[in-house]
Every structure is written in structure tokens, then in C-alpha cells.
Amino acid sequence: MSELKKGSKKALEQIEQVTIRFAGDSGDGMQLTGSQFSETTAIFGNDLATLPDYPAEIRAPAGSLAGVSSFQLQFSSKDILTPGDQPDVLVAMNPAALKVHLSDLRSGGTIVVNQANFNKKNLALAGWEQNPLDDASLDDYTLISIDMTRLVENALKELNLSGKVMARSTNMFALGLLYWMYDRPLESTQQFLAAKFKKRPEIVEANLRALETGYHFGETTELLPAHYMVPKASLPPGTYRNIMGNQALALGLVTAGQKSGLRIVYAGYPITPASDILHAMSTYKNFDVLTFQAEDEIAAVTAAIGASFAGALAITGTSGPGMALKAEAIGLAITTELPLVIICVQRGGPSTGLPTKTEQADLFQVMYGRNGEAPLVVLAAASPSDCFDMAYEACRIATKFMVPVILLTDGYLGNGSEPWRLPDLDKLRPMENHFATASGDTFNSFEIEPSTLARPWAIPGTPGLEHRIGGLEKDAVTGNVNYDPINHEAMTHRRQRKVDIVAGDIAPTEVYGDETGDLLVLGWGSTYGAIRSAVDRLRAQGYAVSQMHLRHLNPFPRNLGDVLVRFPRILIPEINMGQLVRIIRAEFLVDAKGLNKVQGKPFTGHEIEQHIRQILTDKKDG
Amino acid sequence: MTTAAITPALTRKDFTSDQTVRWCPGCGDYSVLAQAQKTMPELGRKREEFVFISGIGCSSRFPYYMNTYGFHTIHGRGTTIATGVKLANPDLSVWVVTGDGDAMSIGGNHLIHLLRRNLDINIMLFNNRIYGLTKGQYSPTSEKGKITKSTPFGSVDHPFNPPAVALGAAATFIARTIDVDGKHLQDMITASYHHRGTSFLEIYQNCLIFNDGAFADVTEKATRDDQKLILEHGQPMLFGKHRQKGIHLDGHQPHVVEIGDQYAVGDILVHDKTDRMMALILSEFTYRPDLPTPLGIIYQVDLESYEQQVHAQMKQAVEKLGTGDINALLRAGHTWTVN
């Protein structure tokens, strides 16, 4: 908005990074507001990370604490990996949002509120005995209290819109104001609004006006003496886009399909927070992607197994409760040695648990939650954009080794976003498969190829390879039903070796920081960013702390044991009660300690940093 | 078939695997297997295009004995595995072999959803009204009051009526046959094959160990003529040794009447397999001692199959958007370049 800029007379100050949290009622459009700010910020060239947080109820009672939805992002001129520990700015559209989020705001931070919503009824619903805008309770902060509702109504009055439509535009006022405060251009959001409400021009107009009104208000109000500029980050050269984990994951799957030349069959049952993968896949029909919304989780995984038997790149995606239902079928995929990718976007458990909140508590389930000796390959993505790489890796391993592979992500990764440097597809590792054709000799459907331990993928329709597979134990060569005790033991070992051999095909895991030191922080999954920021800060303060982050959880990278013994202390932060830590202790007999949090929220870098400092200070004192 | 000239005709032997059949001697399953092995060569398909898929139960061992592609899966899920096979490759001829426990109990949910979707899959449901493989517990089709190992005082469960379940699930092909009638079985297998969409073929099958004589009224010489109603599309529903009995409708209520002074052949209900209301009435014969057991195609209607529609959408997407370009897809939306 060059016209807007021209008139600017206020000071533009440069800062390095900012964390903003937008919070309001479920119906206030906070997710859209936050994602628009993120998109604009990404295009502007900052590094960023986001954390959406919303209730499981689609519309909890208006104004209630339970109905508060929020979206946090950190953006910076430097490389950042987390959505920020403490917000610098809290946008609270109503008293409930202020109540829920105020304690997280850093001391001295800025609060932007829609004054109009701080009425008696909403204050009571949120449990404020007095209006915090009127007493001293917000004195530690910079309060910007604006009657957004009235300003938007004034701006829209000649459009003859209903009060409801006008009320729904106040989020754009808040967005426009924040765009001014952080010197962001409006174009991307203007284009977005025009496209999103294409069929309803009056809605486009209302939102555009509200957005611009917010922006102008920032420029003219005396409440805001200055605004801030966060310069572009110096990211590695390349083409970037902002991406959410679930989107990146879907793109990784499609890429694997394209690189392999295989048809993708993605079978799923709607479940939070994995449904977005099914939604995305269903739009890729012209990439030979077939999606199947099954009647339940079991039907989804078994349809995928059927598709795999028929020669497709078969994938199913779910969350923890769905994984529990799929367990028996996954055992079938293991014993029939069929390639299958199972995605588990973890959420808070047990049972229905916290559907919209994040957790890492399904590691044990995916490692051990099946009848019999049923090992399989387990991978975990470390960041939203890493979901692309690990989805591709899951497909690559499944087809190369003829095994089922589980990929763990979580709600925080799935819904969080960050700038993603687009990969060079020619540099991805090749997709391989074991399609068989008749040779004239007797066909043995369970005879393994020694370098991968893969059996032939003999798909129906291939002449001369007619054969039967099933869940009963099979002869190690012919694949016929076999109840012989020695054969069963051999097959049990074979299924384990099929997992173990994958370790020889993956890169050794790297140590971030020094190869030895006082403490190694070992992590997996979405704790990556928080651990990295804690380790960076500690190292800057002179602590001998290193990081190792696992993306392959079964099998482990072959160098893992060698690295572990080089550190006297190993700390494993997890969003669970300590699952990887038990596996590591059992496997390597090292005195690894856990740092655990199960609040449905990711770790902040600060929490991990504090904990490590405490451990290393205690050591010095002792 | 242009390949017929160069490909020698297949025979029953081509469909017989090298595995020893392990059903109890005298089991009705032997007959069904034999008829399937005889019928497959008649269908004009290449052997490699057949896939037999089963769940768990005595009948579910069936794929091991067919020399085709086969998958003996897990309990109740043969239908869903078959769904995945057919979706991935619609050119295959996909068959599900299941039982009353596998299809109507643990796999009940999948059965109804397969039927409503109407994938071109042929279901052969072996109904012996008992759990055989687990040694004799009552099944969802066992009659109320049945004394079994798990119901020593008699079952209090009300049984499922398979054709009525299929109709309720919007099935497009519902038929019934019986293990001992080889010719009728073959005809029904052939009709199932030629039906576009999901074929639901209920096969009355005798378990001589745990539920012997479950269908004796339809199989024993003394009673069968009066108990068996062979349905033929367009023909009056006549039965009896001399076809002297027929089904007459009084309002919605079916009755057995004798052809004679009171009723002529013209008063007898004429079977119309496309008539859903008639199918509902016929499905209600199932547990009625006063009515004969209908065998044959109870209902059939031609609707586009699920996989045809799924693949048509995929084809349309290519026509509209072009074959997907993965590099363009990755760059969709807002991108920016850092130099």
C-alpha cells in the first residue's frame, strides 16, 4: 500500500523479532487472521513459525473461556524454529481471550483489545469481576484499547450490511492494525479476500474496508507513537513458500507417487488433526492419486492393504485413536510383507483425549501396540516442512524394503507452519520397487532378495504369478501356510531383520554442536525447534551442550549408541510421560533422563533451557 | 476375445491350487469350491485377473484352494481389502468369500458400506448359521433359542436376515443358492460375475459338525419340493413336486396357495427381480415356516459402480487440469525467492 506509506509520519523502528498471539472467540476468525499475518510475513521474507490453538468444539458458547481460539506466530530477521516462548503482543478480541492468555504475555508486552466486547455479560462469562481495562490490572503492559466494532460499523455503514456481517469483519480491522504496527503490506490479504469471497462481493468489500480501516487507524491514532520493522531474514538461497505440516506431508506423498510412477491410494477416515491430509490428497486427482474416505479406521487401513496387494503406493492417515483401531490390520501388512505407509498425526490422549491439542504419546503404541512379535519401521518428522521429507522417506522405505512404515507427526507440526525451501526433486533419493514378472521357474512369493530382504511384489494381473497370501504363518520361500515351529521362529526373526536392515540405508544422525560435551539433548518429532533454540542459547552462554534429533525411531541410526556414550548426561524432552527415554535406556543401558510435559502444548525453548541450566548448575555445585 | 485363438481354454484344473483342502469331510464348502472352479473357466477371463479374498472362518480358507491371486485376510475385513484391490485396479475380477460370522457380525459394518457403494465385487456369503472354526457358537444368523456352546440355555438374539440386510444397505444384486444344488450354484456364480456392482450371493451351506441339517427342509427329498421356491425373472412363483403351489399376494401379505378351483396360475405372483418392493417381501420369507425358501436372484438393478465413478473423476481431473506437474504443484500459492 504505497499510498498509505506516503503519508506516514510516525517513526519506523527496527527490531529483530516479534511474537504475536491473536486470540478471540471461536467464531472471531482468529485462525484466518493469524494465517494471513503468517502468509504476508513469509512473503515479506522473514523467517517464522506458527502455533494455532483452537478448541475441539466447533462453536463453544460465545464469550466463554472454553471457546477461546488463538494463533501465535514468531517472525524474525534471523533463523527461528519455534513460534516463540512468550508473546510480545496479545490481540484479545474479548474478555475471555484476555483471561486465558494474559499470563503468557511477557511483562511490558502490548495488549490490543476490542473494547466493544468488554461489556458486562462478556466480562462475567470470562470471570472478570471488574473490567480490567478500567482498573490497574494491566498496568504492567502497554494497553491499546480500541472500539473496533464501532470503527468498523462506521466504515461499513453505507454498505447496508447486517450487524452480523459487520461484526465478522472486525478481525480484519485487527489484522490491518497489526499490519501497520509491523509495517507489512496488505496486498496478499487483499488478494486472498477477493478470491475467498469471490461469489459474495459485498463480503469482500466489507473485509477490505475493515482491513484498511485498521491500517489507517494505526497511522492516525495517538495510541501508537511508532511502528516497527523486522527486516528480511537471510535464509539460504532458493524458492520458498509458507507451508503447514499436513500440507507438506501430502505433497511429500504425491512426490513419492510421481517419482515412483505408482498410483497412490490414500484411504482415510476423518479425524482431527489428520483430516487435512485427506482433504489435500483428494485435490490431487490429476496426479494419479485416488482417495477413499472409508466407513471407519479399520476399513481405511485394510483398503490401503488391498491397494498395496494390487500394486499401488498405499497410504492411510489417522491420529492416536485411529491407530489403535488399525493395529490388527497393520500386523497383517507386517506378516504379508506388503509396502504400506501409515501416518499418525498425534494428539492428546488417552481415548478421545484432547483432539485439537498436541502430544507425543503414541510412540509406544506404534512401536509395540500389536499382537505377536510385530516390528515395523517408525519415522518422525521434526518440523512442518520436514513432514515433506519424511513422507517421501516413508514411501521410499516401504517400497524398497516391502514393509509397512509408520510416520509420526503431531497436531503442532500438522497445523503449524514455517517457510519451506522447495526441494530439488532430482536430488531426492530414488524410489525403488520389487515388481515381479514370471520367469518360467516355480514362483516363490516369499523368497527374499538378500540386499533388502524384500519379497517379490507380484501383483494381481501378472500372468504366471498367481499366489495366495494371508495372515497365517507362511513358509519362508513358497509363502504357503506353514505351522512348523522352526519356520515360525525363522519368520519371526526375518520380520525383525527386515526392520533392522533399514538402518543400513539411512544416513547417520548428526550431532549439532560439539561431538562431546557435558550434556546431549536427544529428541524426536516436534520438539526439534524448542530444543534447538534452547541449545543455541546455552551454547552462546558457554555451556557444553549438544543436540541430536532422531527422525528414524525404528530402526535407530547405527551411530546412535556411539554418540550417546560420549556424553555423561543425556536429556530427552518429550511431550509424554517418557517414552523414547525408556527405549533408549533399555536399548543402550545409558542413564538418560526425561524432561516431560503433557499439557497439550509444545515445549518452549525457555523451559528446556531452564531445565538444562539447572542440571548443569547442580553439577557444578555438587 | 481375440486372445482365445492363442490361449488354450482354461479348465477346472487350472483353477485348482496345489494345497490340500482341509475342510471336514462332507462339508458343504467342498461343493461351493468345486462349482467355483468349474465356473471360472467359463467366464472368459484370464486366470491372473481373478482375485479371491476372504476374512476368517472355515469358508475363508477358500482362496488357498483357488489357483488364482488370493488373500486370506483378517476377521471381517475381506470386504474392505477387496475394496482396496478393486479401487487400485478396476480391471481385476474380485471375489469375496465370507461367512455369516465374518460378514454379518465382525464385518457387518464393512458389508453394508460395500453394498451401498456398489463396487463391482462379488460376495459369496457361506451361511451355515453357526461359528464352525471356533467350534460351535451361535452366529448372527442362528435362529432364536438355539442351544450352542455359548448359549446352553438357548440364544436370546434375534437373527439377521441376510437378504433384508442387503436390501437395507442398498445392494444392487441379491441372490440366494444352496451348496447341494451344483447347477443352481454355478448359475448364481455366473450371474454374480456378470452383474455390474456388488453382488451379494448368500449360499446356504451345511456344517455337518456343528449345525447339521440347518437347511434340511430345502435339501431333503421328502420336503424339498414343498420348501424350495426357485425364482425366475418374469415367471410365476410356482413350486411343489408338480408345480401345483404358488405364492399369492393378499395385500402385502404372501400366502401359499394351491392351483385349482380357487386359484389359477394367473393369480400367482410373477417374479420381477427389478422390483424392490417384491424383493422386500421375498426377503421376509427367510425365517417363515409357512413359506418356502426363495432361491435365485431376489433383486437386481443396474447402477454405475463406485470404482467407475472414482476413476471417471480422476480422468476428468486430467482432462480439465492436465496431467499433474509436481514441480508446479510444489510452487502453488505464494512463493518467493531468496538469492
XYZ file of N, CA, C and O in Angstrom, chain A residues 39 42-43 45-46 188 191 235-242 251 254-255 258 263 265 284-290 292-296 298-299 302-303 305-307 309-310 312 328-329 332 336 338 388 419-420 422-423 425 458-472 480-481 483, chain B residues 17-19 22 47-51 53 61 63-75 77 80-90 92 106 109-111 113-114 116-117 119 306 310-311 313-315 317-318 321-327 329-339:
576
model
N 1.230 -15.619 6.297
C 1.464 -15.666 4.847
C 2.149 -14.377 4.378
O 3.145 -14.402 3.661
N 5.683 -14.281 5.629
C 6.558 -15.196 4.887
C 6.952 -14.585 3.548
O 8.126 -14.587 3.173
N 5.954 -14.047 2.855
C 6.240 -13.459 1.540
C 7.188 -12.261 1.690
O 8.058 -12.028 0.863
N 9.544 -12.053 3.660
C 10.912 -12.556 3.726
C 11.452 -12.809 5.122
O 12.634 -13.067 5.305
N 10.568 -12.759 6.117
C 11.023 -13.122 7.464
C 11.009 -14.635 7.631
O 10.278 -15.335 6.948
N -1.255 -9.162 -0.146
C -1.503 -10.606 -0.116
C -2.873 -10.907 0.481
O -3.636 -11.715 -0.047
N -5.693 -9.841 -1.908
C -5.908 -10.843 -2.961
C -6.626 -12.063 -2.395
O -7.521 -12.628 -3.017
N 17.861 -16.090 4.706
C 17.659 -17.526 4.559
C 18.543 -18.040 3.426
O 18.946 -17.268 2.565
N 18.845 -19.328 3.412
C 19.648 -19.874 2.302
C 18.942 -19.624 0.974
O 17.715 -19.599 0.924
N 19.723 -19.458 -0.107
C 19.114 -19.167 -1.410
C 18.155 -20.277 -1.841
O 18.383 -21.446 -1.545
N 17.108 -19.879 -2.519
C 16.151 -20.859 -3.011
C 14.780 -20.246 -3.154
O 14.588 -19.072 -2.850
N 13.859 -21.044 -3.637
C 12.472 -20.614 -3.732
C 11.745 -21.128 -2.508
O 11.904 -22.277 -2.120
N 10.972 -20.239 -1.901
C 10.300 -20.575 -0.638
C 8.791 -20.437 -0.767
O 8.285 -19.669 -1.584
N 8.103 -21.172 0.073
C 6.692 -20.890 0.324
C 6.430 -21.190 1.790
O 7.182 -21.936 2.421
N 5.371 -20.607 2.304
C 4.999 -20.923 3.675
C 4.151 -22.189 3.643
O 3.279 -22.336 2.795
N 2.129 -33.240 0.148
C 2.981 -33.007 -1.033
C 4.115 -34.032 -1.094
O 4.510 -34.457 -2.185
N 2.589 -37.164 -2.604
C 2.356 -37.038 -4.051
C 3.688 -37.107 -4.798
O 3.794 -37.741 -5.857
N 4.697 -36.468 -4.234
C 6.009 -36.502 -4.871
C 6.525 -37.946 -4.963
O 7.046 -38.358 -5.996
N 4.727 -39.637 -7.753
C 5.217 -39.213 -9.062
C 6.589 -39.803 -9.360
O 6.844 -40.262 -10.465
N 0.528 -45.545 -8.813
C -0.723 -44.904 -8.414
C -0.752 -44.841 -6.888
O -0.387 -45.791 -6.207
N -2.995 -44.775 -3.578
C -4.323 -44.940 -2.987
C -4.202 -44.480 -1.537
O -3.468 -45.080 -0.747
N -5.657 -33.908 -5.555
C -4.546 -34.237 -6.473
C -4.914 -35.350 -7.457
O -4.070 -36.150 -7.846
N -6.173 -35.391 -7.858
C -6.634 -36.499 -8.709
C -5.871 -36.584 -10.022
O -5.686 -37.676 -10.567
N -5.424 -35.449 -10.547
C -4.705 -35.499 -11.829
C -3.249 -35.924 -11.654
O -2.489 -35.955 -12.617
N -2.885 -36.291 -10.436
C -1.551 -36.856 -10.187
C -1.652 -38.370 -9.953
O -0.792 -38.964 -9.316
N -2.717 -38.979 -10.466
C -2.976 -40.402 -10.227
C -3.053 -40.701 -8.727
O -2.508 -41.691 -8.247
N -3.706 -39.801 -8.020
C -3.942 -40.010 -6.589
C -5.423 -40.339 -6.402
O -6.290 -39.552 -6.778
N -5.673 -41.518 -5.863
C -7.046 -41.944 -5.596
C -7.264 -41.850 -4.087
O -6.474 -42.404 -3.321
N -9.893 -42.430 -0.790
C -11.049 -43.221 -0.380
C -11.390 -42.864 1.064
O -10.582 -43.100 1.959
N -12.533 -42.229 1.244
C -12.992 -41.970 2.619
C -13.782 -43.189 3.074
O -14.899 -43.429 2.629
N -13.170 -43.951 3.945
C -13.732 -45.236 4.345
C -14.784 -45.058 5.434
O -14.957 -43.968 5.980
N -15.474 -46.151 5.767
C -16.530 -46.103 6.785
C -15.961 -46.095 8.193
O -16.656 -45.742 9.139
N -14.716 -46.495 8.349
C -14.085 -46.419 9.669
C -12.573 -46.589 9.497
O -12.077 -46.778 8.378
N -10.617 -48.971 10.455
C -10.184 -50.314 10.059
C -10.368 -50.478 8.548
O -9.508 -51.019 7.856
N -11.491 -49.997 8.053
C -11.736 -50.076 6.614
C -10.679 -49.276 5.851
O -10.235 -49.684 4.774
N -7.367 -51.313 5.898
C -7.443 -52.554 5.136
C -7.637 -52.277 3.644
O -7.103 -53.016 2.812
N -8.370 -51.236 3.308
C -8.467 -50.866 1.889
C -7.073 -50.514 1.361
O -6.711 -50.875 0.238
N -4.290 -51.740 2.453
C -3.557 -53.012 2.305
C -3.980 -53.715 1.009
O -3.138 -54.239 0.270
N -5.268 -53.689 0.722
C -5.744 -54.274 -0.534
C -5.123 -53.573 -1.737
O -4.696 -54.212 -2.706
N -5.060 -52.247 -1.666
C -4.473 -51.468 -2.762
C -2.993 -51.795 -2.915
O -2.471 -51.873 -4.034
N -1.571 -54.688 -2.122
C -1.533 -56.018 -2.742
C -1.701 -55.886 -4.262
O -1.071 -56.602 -5.034
N -2.535 -54.938 -4.670
C -2.805 -54.745 -6.097
C -1.761 -53.862 -6.773
O -1.892 -53.559 -7.959
N -0.468 -50.656 -5.748
C -0.475 -49.192 -5.591
C 0.457 -48.789 -4.442
O 0.811 -49.599 -3.586
N -4.578 -54.342 14.395
C -4.597 -55.717 13.900
C -4.250 -55.769 12.412
O -3.493 -56.637 11.962
N -4.794 -54.820 11.672
C -4.550 -54.806 10.228
C -3.084 -54.510 9.918
O -2.524 -55.047 8.954
N -1.248 -57.523 9.857
C -1.432 -58.258 8.589
C -0.455 -57.756 7.527
O 0.141 -58.548 6.789
N 2.322 -60.124 5.836
C 2.257 -60.352 4.386
C 3.363 -59.592 3.657
O 3.478 -59.688 2.442
N 3.916 -56.447 2.897
C 3.443 -55.523 1.864
C 3.855 -54.101 2.216
O 3.858 -53.721 3.392
N 7.349 -33.022 4.665
C 7.528 -33.374 3.248
C 8.598 -34.444 3.117
O 8.382 -35.496 2.518
N 8.357 -21.144 6.749
C 8.822 -21.037 5.363
C 9.555 -22.322 4.978
O 10.298 -22.888 5.769
N 9.308 -22.770 3.762
C 9.860 -24.043 3.294
C 10.632 -23.784 2.006
O 10.075 -23.232 1.057
N 11.838 -24.943 -1.255
C 11.372 -26.032 -2.116
C 12.536 -26.924 -2.509
O 13.619 -26.442 -2.845
N 12.310 -28.231 -2.451
C 13.400 -29.167 -2.732
C 13.673 -29.296 -4.233
O 12.797 -29.044 -5.053
N 13.806 -31.780 -6.832
C 13.267 -33.142 -6.895
C 14.263 -34.137 -7.481
O 14.212 -35.324 -7.183
N 4.357 -59.274 -6.422
C 3.702 -59.944 -7.549
C 2.243 -59.538 -7.558
O 1.451 -60.028 -6.761
N 1.914 -58.624 -8.437
C 0.583 -58.020 -8.319
C -0.435 -58.725 -9.205
O -0.114 -59.187 -10.298
N -1.662 -58.845 -8.714
C -2.726 -59.476 -9.498
C -2.797 -58.853 -10.894
O -2.646 -57.636 -11.046
N -3.001 -59.705 -11.858
C -2.979 -59.254 -13.247
C -1.704 -59.692 -13.944
O -1.639 -59.689 -15.169
N -0.686 -60.061 -13.158
C 0.578 -60.514 -13.751
C 0.455 -62.004 -14.089
O 0.228 -62.815 -13.186
N 0.604 -62.390 -15.355
C 0.436 -63.796 -15.704
C 1.512 -64.667 -15.060
O 2.674 -64.257 -14.960
N 1.108 -65.821 -14.608
C 2.070 -66.812 -14.121
C 2.500 -66.646 -12.676
O 3.250 -67.473 -12.164
N 2.073 -65.575 -12.020
C 2.498 -65.364 -10.627
C 1.338 -65.532 -9.640
O 1.418 -65.064 -8.503
N 0.285 -66.202 -10.066
C -0.852 -66.395 -9.167
C -0.349 -67.024 -7.860
O 0.384 -68.017 -7.889
N -0.718 -66.427 -6.764
C -0.289 -66.944 -5.472
C -1.252 -66.447 -4.402
O -2.042 -65.537 -4.647
N -1.160 -67.036 -3.229
C -2.040 -66.678 -2.128
C -1.200 -66.185 -0.953
O -0.153 -66.776 -0.648
N -1.656 -65.116 -0.334
C -1.012 -64.651 0.903
C -2.083 -64.542 1.980
O -3.275 -64.598 1.682
N -1.633 -64.363 3.199
C -2.625 -64.239 4.256
C -1.991 -64.030 5.617
O -0.768 -63.912 5.748
N -2.846 -63.984 6.608
C -2.390 -63.700 7.964
C -1.842 -64.916 8.695
O -1.228 -64.766 9.759
N -2.050 -66.102 8.166
C -1.471 -67.288 8.800
C 0.035 -67.294 8.539
O 0.505 -66.720 7.550
N 3.372 -70.548 1.268
C 2.218 -71.375 1.651
C 2.073 -71.398 3.172
O 3.045 -71.191 3.899
N 0.859 -71.691 3.649
C 0.624 -71.770 5.093
C 1.577 -72.796 5.687
O 1.773 -73.883 5.139
N 2.833 -74.296 9.604
C 2.730 -74.271 11.068
C 3.975 -74.849 11.749
O 3.989 -75.053 12.955
N -5.609 -75.189 -6.883
C -4.250 -74.967 -6.378
C -3.652 -76.278 -5.889
O -4.347 -77.294 -5.787
N -2.362 -76.259 -5.549
C -1.693 -77.479 -5.106
C -1.866 -77.716 -3.606
O -1.271 -78.620 -3.047
N -2.670 -76.907 -2.935
C -2.824 -77.059 -1.491
C -3.905 -78.087 -1.156
O -4.950 -78.150 -1.810
N -8.609 -78.629 3.462
C -8.667 -79.106 4.845
C -10.001 -78.869 5.525
O -10.052 -78.590 6.715
N -6.785 -66.128 -16.110
C -6.721 -66.584 -14.727
C -6.076 -65.532 -13.814
O -6.479 -65.350 -12.669
N -5.085 -64.828 -14.350
C -4.365 -63.875 -13.500
C -5.210 -62.658 -13.122
O -4.793 -61.849 -12.293
N -6.383 -62.548 -13.771
C -7.232 -61.395 -13.441
C -8.183 -61.668 -12.282
O -8.887 -60.767 -11.825
N -8.206 -62.904 -11.829
C -9.093 -63.243 -10.706
C -8.380 -63.059 -9.372
O -7.236 -63.464 -9.205
N -9.083 -62.465 -8.433
C -8.551 -62.328 -7.075
C -9.634 -62.798 -6.100
O -10.759 -62.285 -6.127
N -10.639 -63.127 -2.189
C -10.272 -62.508 -0.906
C -11.249 -62.980 0.158
O -12.460 -63.050 -0.087
N -10.941 -70.094 4.169
C -9.765 -70.799 3.636
C -9.844 -70.953 2.114
O -8.895 -71.389 1.480
N -9.661 -69.122 -0.607
C -8.662 -68.634 -1.583
C -7.434 -69.538 -1.706
O -6.843 -69.604 -2.791
N -7.068 -70.229 -0.605
C -5.876 -71.086 -0.686
C -6.059 -72.202 -1.709
O -5.093 -72.770 -2.195
N -7.322 -72.535 -1.995
C -7.581 -73.685 -2.851
C -7.858 -73.279 -4.289
O -8.040 -74.132 -5.150
N -7.904 -71.989 -4.531
C -8.124 -71.491 -5.899
C -6.763 -71.090 -6.465
O -6.051 -70.287 -5.845
N -6.445 -71.584 -7.641
C -5.153 -71.225 -8.224
C -5.260 -69.895 -8.980
O -5.075 -69.812 -10.182
N -5.579 -68.872 -8.195
C -5.672 -67.511 -8.728
C -4.890 -66.648 -7.750
O -4.275 -67.166 -6.829
N -4.925 -65.334 -7.919
C -4.424 -64.482 -6.848
C -5.393 -64.592 -5.676
O -6.613 -64.681 -5.884
N -4.854 -64.592 -4.469
C -5.724 -64.764 -3.317
C -5.162 -64.087 -2.079
O -3.955 -63.889 -1.948
N -6.059 -63.713 -1.200
C -5.643 -63.028 0.025
C -6.585 -63.470 1.148
O -7.774 -63.169 1.134
N -6.020 -64.214 2.085
C -6.749 -64.647 3.279
C -6.458 -63.598 4.350
O -5.362 -63.551 4.886
N -7.394 -62.742 4.617
C -7.082 -61.538 5.411
C -7.444 -61.731 6.882
O -7.170 -62.792 7.433
N -7.999 -60.741 7.498
C -8.341 -60.827 8.921
C -9.858 -60.763 9.087
O -10.580 -60.398 8.158
N -10.280 -61.067 10.283
C -11.698 -61.315 10.514
C -12.581 -60.117 10.169
O -12.441 -59.040 10.752
N -12.729 -58.379 7.453
C -12.188 -57.302 6.599
C -11.949 -57.711 5.150
O -11.345 -56.946 4.388
N -13.242 -55.046 2.854
C -12.517 -53.777 2.718
C -11.201 -53.972 1.967
O -10.791 -53.101 1.200
N -10.558 -55.109 2.182
C -9.336 -55.396 1.416
C -9.713 -55.494 -0.065
O -9.020 -54.954 -0.935
N -10.839 -56.150 -0.332
C -11.309 -56.263 -1.715
C -11.589 -54.875 -2.294
O -11.286 -54.607 -3.466
N -12.135 -54.006 -1.481
C -12.402 -52.628 -1.917
C -11.101 -51.956 -2.371
O -11.052 -51.314 -3.426
N -10.060 -52.139 -1.583
C -8.768 -51.541 -1.938
C -8.193 -52.124 -3.220
O -7.662 -51.399 -4.070
N -8.329 -53.437 -3.378
C -7.826 -54.092 -4.594
C -8.564 -53.547 -5.820
O -7.954 -53.167 -6.823
N -9.887 -53.495 -5.710
C -10.699 -53.080 -6.856
C -10.479 -51.602 -7.190
O -10.463 -51.218 -8.356
N -10.308 -50.775 -6.162
C -10.055 -49.351 -6.417
C -8.719 -49.175 -7.132
O -8.609 -48.403 -8.073
N -7.703 -49.904 -6.641
C -6.375 -49.743 -7.222
C -6.337 -50.268 -8.647
O -5.662 -49.687 -9.502
N -7.056 -51.345 -8.917
C -7.050 -51.911 -10.266
C -8.437 -52.423 -10.633
O -8.777 -53.574 -10.404
N -9.258 -51.558 -11.224
C -10.641 -51.925 -11.540
C -10.753 -53.024 -12.592
O -11.836 -53.557 -12.799
N -9.527 -55.940 -12.454
C -9.498 -57.278 -11.871
C -10.914 -57.768 -11.559
O -11.813 -56.965 -11.319
N -18.634 -59.570 12.820
C -17.459 -58.686 12.963
C -17.290 -57.773 11.754
O -16.800 -56.663 11.876
N -20.281 -53.906 9.518
C -20.176 -52.509 9.081
C -19.619 -52.415 7.665
O -20.150 -51.702 6.811
N -18.573 -53.180 7.408
C -17.946 -53.109 6.081
C -18.866 -53.671 5.006
O -18.897 -53.184 3.885
N -19.616 -54.717 5.383
C -20.520 -55.322 4.402
C -21.545 -54.299 3.909
O -21.710 -54.110 2.702
N -21.447 -51.108 3.941
C -20.865 -49.984 3.189
C -20.384 -50.407 1.810
O -20.468 -49.633 0.861
N -19.905 -51.632 1.697
C -19.547 -52.130 0.360
C -20.805 -52.204 -0.502
O -20.801 -51.780 -1.661
N -23.645 -50.512 -0.264
C -24.199 -49.210 -0.668
C -23.302 -48.518 -1.692
O -23.771 -47.814 -2.571
N -21.984 -48.736 -1.590
C -21.095 -48.089 -2.563
C -21.215 -48.741 -3.927
O -21.000 -48.111 -4.945
N -19.288 -51.272 -5.353
C -18.101 -51.620 -6.146
C -18.383 -52.923 -6.876
O -19.151 -53.761 -6.388
N -19.052 -47.982 -8.097
C -18.295 -46.957 -7.366
C -16.965 -46.672 -8.048
O -16.603 -45.526 -8.284
N -15.242 -43.257 -9.437
C -13.993 -42.734 -8.870
C -12.972 -42.502 -9.991
O -12.333 -41.446 -10.069
N -12.833 -43.492 -10.850
C -11.841 -43.357 -11.919
C -12.276 -42.341 -12.970
O -11.434 -41.677 -13.573
N -13.812 -39.581 -12.252
C -13.419 -38.280 -11.672
C -11.926 -38.026 -11.875
O -11.514 -36.901 -12.160
N -11.142 -39.076 -11.708
C -9.692 -38.904 -11.895
C -9.374 -38.556 -13.352
O -8.529 -37.710 -13.627
N -10.104 -39.207 -14.243
C -9.888 -38.939 -15.678
C -10.308 -37.503 -16.011
O -9.613 -36.782 -16.736
N -10.313 -35.024 -14.037
C -9.332 -34.092 -13.466
C -8.157 -33.919 -14.423
O -7.657 -32.802 -14.618
N -7.743 -35.008 -15.038
C -6.634 -34.912 -16.000
C -7.076 -34.111 -17.222
O -6.339 -33.251 -17.716
N -7.385 -30.398 -15.909
C -6.186 -29.738 -15.363
C -4.895 -30.175 -16.037
O -3.843 -29.603 -15.797
N -4.996 -31.206 -16.871
C -3.788 -31.761 -17.457
C -3.146 -32.738 -16.484
O -3.463 -32.736 -15.300
N -2.247 -33.563 -17.008
C -1.534 -34.482 -16.131
C -0.733 -33.657 -15.129
O -0.086 -32.685 -15.500
N -0.818 -34.050 -13.877
C -0.203 -33.248 -12.817
C 1.277 -32.984 -13.033
O 2.023 -33.868 -13.441
N 1.672 -31.744 -12.753
C 3.084 -31.358 -12.841
C 3.544 -31.101 -11.404
O 3.145 -30.121 -10.778
N 4.363 -32.002 -10.906
C 4.703 -31.944 -9.489
C 5.489 -30.681 -9.131
O 5.284 -30.091 -8.075
N 6.348 -30.239 -10.044
C 7.098 -29.002 -9.750
C 6.161 -27.805 -9.617
O 6.341 -26.953 -8.750
N 3.033 -28.010 -8.749
C 2.226 -28.200 -7.538
C 2.969 -27.709 -6.290
O 2.403 -27.042 -5.429
N 4.257 -28.028 -6.230
C 5.030 -27.588 -5.067
C 5.105 -26.065 -5.006
O 5.193 -25.490 -3.927
N 5.053 -25.442 -6.173
C 5.173 -23.978 -6.232
C 3.815 -23.269 -6.225
O 3.751 -22.062 -6.460
N 2.770 -24.006 -5.957
C 1.437 -23.395 -5.960
C 1.333 -22.369 -4.828
O 2.018 -22.474 -3.823
N 0.475 -21.390 -5.018
C 0.309 -20.363 -3.983
C 1.430 -19.341 -4.057
O 2.089 -19.186 -5.072
N 1.641 -18.658 -2.935
C 2.662 -17.608 -2.912
C 4.046 -18.206 -2.708
O 4.281 -18.914 -1.742
N 4.936 -17.900 -3.588
C 6.333 -18.310 -3.374
C 7.201 -17.056 -3.472
O 6.771 -16.036 -4.000
N 8.383 -17.128 -2.926
C 9.329 -16.027 -3.067
C 10.733 -16.600 -3.163
O 10.959 -17.745 -2.768
N 11.591 -15.821 -3.726
C 12.938 -16.326 -3.985
C 13.950 -15.567 -3.154
O 13.880 -14.340 -3.035
N 14.848 -16.302 -2.556
C 15.964 -15.704 -1.828
C 17.219 -15.958 -2.647
O 17.484 -17.105 -3.008
N 17.946 -14.892 -2.981
C 19.148 -15.064 -3.800
C 20.410 -15.145 -2.941
O 20.452 -14.641 -1.849
